[in-house]
Amino acid sequence: MNKKTALVTGGAKGIGAAVCRALAKDGYNIALNFNTSEKEALSLKYELSAVTSVEIFKADVSDSEQVKKMFSEIENIFGGADVLVNNAGIAQQALFTDITDEMWQKMIGTNLTGAFNCCRSALPYMIREKSGSIINIASMWGEVGASMEVHYSAAKAGLIGLTKALAKEVGLSGITVNAVSPGVVLTDMMAQFSDEDKKVLADETPMGVLGTPEDIAVTVSFLASEKARFITGQVVSVNGGFVI
Ligand code: NAI
């Protein structure tokens, strides 16, 4: 199959869904990973099937066996993933001293180990092809740290470290590895915030507004494209100026 394929983890809703729509429009086959959002995944598959080939793959990215199985299914159907967008993630607010072993492991497992598992499974195909693009969705809190989100900030900072180090390791294989670091974006992840909290966050943002999933998706689309062939190991902040 000549057409290139993009795998988007946690692609059923929010930023991941916007990324799937953008990459479908760019002409990729879409491999849409979901863990629990099957209904949304099926509905997005139906929507995007008018534009490109789409398959959905159920896997918890924190589980390396499930990830290996997902990649072997992707290879069977599409040949491999040319673009990997590590988007699946969870957020949580808690006082540092209230973070339990389980909360810490789930946060690191999903937001950092998940990306490790997917990169490790994606790379053999990309190295064979001498081409590929990995885009990790980090967070501005991984750049500067957030109070009450130490486990989230640590996982995202780890993801930024993974991005930079892996970029150095696989550059000669023609593979770019970058991170997109969003500011506050209106998705389900922000559902726990009241309208008043959101207004405060918008007021704290120099551009005066909160981001949309599409703001992140256009950046991912650019980084995945040939136009970005000389960009690797970078953290591209898309945050309305919240962190400069
Ligand atoms: P969301 O909650 O709408 O989407 C996250 C997706 O990841 C969901 O579909 C969820 O089911 C999936 N997911 C969670 N755990 C998973 C697992 N173990 N395996 C597979 N899929 C799993 O949230 P949103 O905002 O779209 O988040 C996407 C990414 O953007 C996350 O990595 C998040 O940390 C990051 N981000 C979001 C910001 C925001 O303000 N919304 C700001 C900065 C970063």
Coordinates of C-alpha atoms and ligand atoms in Angstrom, one line a residue:
M1 CA 0.0 0.0 0.0
N2 CA 1.6 3.3 -1.1
K3 CA -0.4 5.7 1.0
K4 CA 1.2 6.6 4.3
T5 CA -0.4 5.8 7.6
A6 CA -0.7 7.8 10.8
L7 CA -1.4 6.3 14.2
V8 CA -3.0 8.6 16.7
T9 CA -3.2 7.3 20.3
G10 CA -6.2 8.4 22.3
G11 CA -7.6 9.5 18.9
A12 CA -11.3 9.2 19.7
K13 CA -11.9 12.6 21.1
G14 CA -10.5 16.0 22.1
I15 CA -7.1 16.9 20.6
G16 CA -6.6 13.3 19.3
A17 CA -9.8 13.5 17.2
A18 CA -8.8 16.9 15.8
V19 CA -5.4 15.4 14.9
C20 CA -7.1 12.4 13.1
R21 CA -9.3 14.9 11.1
A22 CA -6.3 17.0 10.1
L23 CA -4.1 14.0 9.1
A24 CA -7.0 12.4 7.2
K25 CA -7.3 15.6 5.2
D26 CA -3.6 15.5 4.6
G27 CA -4.1 12.1 2.9
Y28 CA -2.9 9.6 5.5
N29 CA -4.6 6.4 6.3
I30 CA -5.7 6.7 9.9
A31 CA -5.0 4.1 12.6
L32 CA -7.1 5.4 15.5
N33 CA -6.2 4.0 18.9
F34 CA -8.7 4.1 21.8
N35 CA -8.9 2.5 25.2
T36 CA -12.4 3.2 26.6
S37 CA -14.0 5.6 24.1
E38 CA -15.3 2.9 21.6
K39 CA -18.5 4.8 20.7
E40 CA -16.6 8.0 19.9
A41 CA -13.9 6.0 18.0
L42 CA -16.6 4.3 15.8
S43 CA -18.4 7.5 15.1
L44 CA -15.1 9.2 14.1
K45 CA -14.2 6.2 11.9
Y46 CA -17.6 6.6 10.2
E47 CA -17.0 10.4 9.7
L48 CA -13.5 10.0 8.3
S49 CA -14.2 7.0 6.1
A50 CA -15.6 9.5 3.6
V51 CA -12.1 11.0 3.4
T52 CA -9.6 8.1 3.8
S53 CA -9.1 4.6 5.1
V54 CA -9.6 4.4 8.9
E55 CA -9.3 1.5 11.3
I56 CA -9.8 1.6 15.0
F57 CA -7.5 -0.3 17.5
K58 CA -8.4 -0.9 21.1
A59 CA -5.3 -0.8 23.4
D60 CA -4.3 0.6 26.7
V61 CA -1.0 2.3 25.7
S62 CA 0.4 1.7 29.2
D63 CA 0.4 -2.0 28.6
S64 CA 3.3 -3.1 26.3
E65 CA 1.7 -6.4 25.3
Q66 CA -1.5 -4.6 24.1
V67 CA 0.7 -2.1 22.2
K68 CA 2.7 -4.8 20.5
K69 CA -0.5 -6.5 19.4
M70 CA -1.9 -3.2 18.1
F71 CA 1.2 -2.6 16.0
S72 CA 1.1 -6.1 14.6
E73 CA -2.5 -5.5 13.6
I74 CA -1.6 -2.1 12.0
E75 CA 1.2 -3.8 10.1
N76 CA -1.2 -6.4 8.8
I77 CA -3.7 -3.8 7.6
F78 CA -1.6 -0.9 6.6
G79 CA 2.0 -2.2 6.4
G80 CA 3.1 0.0 9.3
A81 CA 2.8 3.5 10.8
D82 CA 4.7 6.3 9.1
V83 CA 3.6 8.9 11.6
L84 CA 3.0 8.2 15.3
V85 CA 1.2 10.8 17.4
N86 CA 1.5 10.0 21.1
N87 CA -1.5 11.9 22.3
A88 CA -3.2 9.5 24.8
G89 CA -3.0 11.0 28.3
I90 CA -4.7 11.7 31.6
A91 CA -4.6 14.6 33.9
Q92 CA -5.3 14.9 37.6
Q93 CA -5.1 17.5 40.3
A94 CA -3.9 16.5 43.8
L95 CA -1.7 17.8 46.5
F96 CA 1.7 16.2 46.2
T97 CA 1.4 14.6 49.6
D98 CA -1.9 13.0 48.6
I99 CA -0.5 11.3 45.5
T100 CA -0.7 7.5 46.1
D101 CA 1.5 4.9 44.5
E102 CA -1.4 3.9 42.2
M103 CA -2.0 7.5 41.1
W104 CA 1.7 8.0 40.4
Q105 CA 2.0 4.8 38.4
K106 CA -1.1 5.4 36.4
M107 CA 0.0 8.9 35.5
I108 CA 3.6 7.9 34.5
G109 CA 2.2 4.6 32.9
T110 CA -0.2 6.5 30.6
N111 CA 1.6 9.7 29.8
L112 CA 5.2 8.5 29.6
T113 CA 5.4 4.7 29.4
G114 CA 2.6 4.8 26.9
A115 CA 4.7 6.9 24.6
F116 CA 7.8 4.7 25.2
N117 CA 5.8 1.5 24.4
C118 CA 4.4 3.0 21.1
C119 CA 7.8 4.5 20.0
R120 CA 9.5 1.1 20.6
S121 CA 6.9 -0.7 18.6
A122 CA 6.8 1.9 15.8
L123 CA 10.5 2.3 15.2
P124 CA 11.5 -1.0 13.5
Y125 CA 9.2 -0.2 10.6
M126 CA 10.3 3.5 10.4
I127 CA 14.0 2.4 10.5
R128 CA 13.4 0.0 7.7
E129 CA 11.7 2.7 5.7
K130 CA 14.4 5.2 6.6
S131 CA 11.6 7.7 7.2
G132 CA 9.1 8.5 9.9
S133 CA 7.7 11.2 12.2
I134 CA 7.0 10.9 15.9
I135 CA 5.0 13.7 17.6
N136 CA 4.5 13.6 21.3
I137 CA 1.8 15.7 22.9
A138 CA 3.4 17.1 26.0
S139 CA 2.1 20.1 28.0
M140 CA 3.3 23.5 29.1
W141 CA 3.3 22.1 32.6
G142 CA 6.0 19.7 31.5
E143 CA 8.1 22.7 30.6
V144 CA 7.6 24.8 33.7
G145 CA 5.8 22.6 36.3
A146 CA 2.3 23.0 37.8
S147 CA 1.5 23.1 41.5
M148 CA -1.0 20.4 42.4
E149 CA 0.0 18.5 39.2
V150 CA 3.4 17.3 40.1
H151 CA 2.9 13.7 38.7
Y152 CA 1.4 15.1 35.5
S153 CA 4.3 17.7 35.2
A154 CA 6.9 15.0 35.9
A155 CA 5.4 12.7 33.2
K156 CA 5.2 15.4 30.6
A157 CA 8.8 16.6 31.4
G158 CA 9.9 13.0 31.0
L159 CA 8.1 12.9 27.6
I160 CA 10.1 16.1 26.6
G161 CA 13.3 14.3 27.6
L162 CA 12.3 11.2 25.6
T163 CA 11.6 13.4 22.6
K164 CA 15.0 15.2 22.7
A165 CA 17.1 12.0 23.3
L166 CA 15.2 9.8 20.8
A167 CA 15.6 12.6 18.1
K168 CA 19.4 12.3 18.5
E169 CA 19.3 8.5 18.3
V170 CA 17.1 8.1 15.2
G171 CA 18.0 11.2 13.1
L172 CA 20.3 9.2 10.8
S173 CA 17.5 6.9 10.0
G174 CA 15.5 9.8 8.6
I175 CA 13.1 9.9 11.5
T176 CA 12.1 13.2 13.2
V177 CA 10.9 13.2 16.8
N178 CA 9.2 16.4 18.2
A179 CA 6.9 17.4 21.0
V180 CA 3.9 19.7 20.7
S181 CA 3.3 21.4 24.1
P182 CA -0.2 22.7 24.4
G183 CA -1.4 25.4 26.8
V184 CA -5.0 25.3 28.0
V185 CA -7.2 23.6 25.4
L186 CA -10.9 23.2 25.7
T187 CA -11.5 19.4 25.8
D188 CA -13.0 16.9 28.2
M189 CA -9.7 17.2 30.2
M190 CA -10.9 20.7 31.2
A191 CA -14.3 19.4 32.3
Q192 CA -13.4 19.6 36.0
F193 CA -12.8 23.3 35.7
S194 CA -15.7 25.8 36.2
D195 CA -16.5 28.5 33.7
E196 CA -15.1 31.0 36.2
D197 CA -11.8 29.0 36.4
K198 CA -11.7 28.9 32.6
K199 CA -12.2 32.7 32.5
V200 CA -9.3 33.1 34.9
L201 CA -7.1 30.9 32.7
A202 CA -8.1 32.8 29.6
D203 CA -7.3 36.1 31.3
E204 CA -3.8 34.7 32.3
T205 CA -3.2 33.9 28.6
P206 CA -1.6 36.8 26.7
M207 CA -3.8 36.1 23.6
G208 CA -6.8 36.3 26.0
V209 CA -8.5 33.1 24.8
L210 CA -8.1 29.4 25.4
G211 CA -6.9 27.0 22.7
T212 CA -8.9 24.6 20.6
P213 CA -8.0 21.1 19.6
E214 CA -7.6 22.4 16.0
D215 CA -4.9 24.8 17.2
I216 CA -2.9 21.7 18.2
A217 CA -3.8 19.6 15.2
V218 CA -2.5 22.1 12.6
T219 CA 0.9 22.1 14.4
V220 CA 1.0 18.3 14.4
S221 CA 0.0 18.3 10.7
F222 CA 2.9 20.6 9.9
L223 CA 5.5 18.6 12.0
A224 CA 4.3 15.4 10.2
S225 CA 4.8 16.9 6.8
E226 CA 7.8 17.1 4.5
K227 CA 7.9 20.8 5.2
A228 CA 9.2 20.0 8.7
R229 CA 11.9 17.6 7.5
F230 CA 14.7 19.6 9.2
I231 CA 12.9 20.1 12.5
T232 CA 13.7 17.4 15.2
G233 CA 14.1 17.2 18.9
Q234 CA 12.1 20.4 19.4
V235 CA 9.3 21.4 21.7
V236 CA 6.8 23.5 19.8
S237 CA 4.7 25.4 22.4
V238 CA 1.1 26.2 21.3
N239 CA -0.2 28.1 24.3
G240 CA -1.3 31.6 23.4
G241 CA 1.7 32.9 25.1
F242 CA 0.8 31.5 28.6
V243 CA 4.4 30.2 28.9
I244 CA 7.1 32.1 27.0
Ligands
NAI1 P1 -9.1 14.0 26.4 O1 -9.4 13.4 27.8 O2 -10.3 14.5 25.6 O3 -8.3 12.9 25.5 C1 -7.4 12.0 26.0 C2 -7.6 10.7 25.3 O4 -6.6 9.7 25.7 C3 -9.0 10.1 25.6 O5 -9.6 9.7 24.4 C4 -8.6 8.9 26.5 O6 -9.6 7.9 26.5 C5 -7.3 8.5 26.0 N1 -6.6 7.7 26.9 C6 -6.3 7.9 28.2 N2 -5.7 6.9 28.8 C7 -5.4 6.0 27.7 C8 -4.7 4.8 27.6 N3 -4.1 4.2 28.7 N4 -4.6 4.2 26.4 C9 -5.2 4.7 25.3 N5 -5.8 5.9 25.4 C10 -6.0 6.5 26.5 O7 -8.0 15.1 26.6 P2 -7.2 16.0 25.6 O8 -7.2 17.4 26.2 O9 -7.7 15.8 24.2 O10 -5.7 15.4 25.8 C11 -4.9 14.9 24.7 C12 -3.5 15.1 25.1 O11 -3.2 16.5 25.2 C13 -3.1 14.5 26.5 O12 -1.8 13.9 26.4 C14 -3.0 15.7 27.4 O13 -2.2 15.5 28.5 C15 -2.5 16.8 26.4 N6 -2.8 18.1 26.9 C16 -4.0 18.6 27.0 C17 -4.2 19.9 27.4 C18 -5.6 20.5 27.6 O14 -5.7 21.6 28.1 N7 -6.7 19.9 27.2 C19 -3.1 20.8 27.7 C20 -1.8 20.2 27.6 C21 -1.7 18.9 27.1

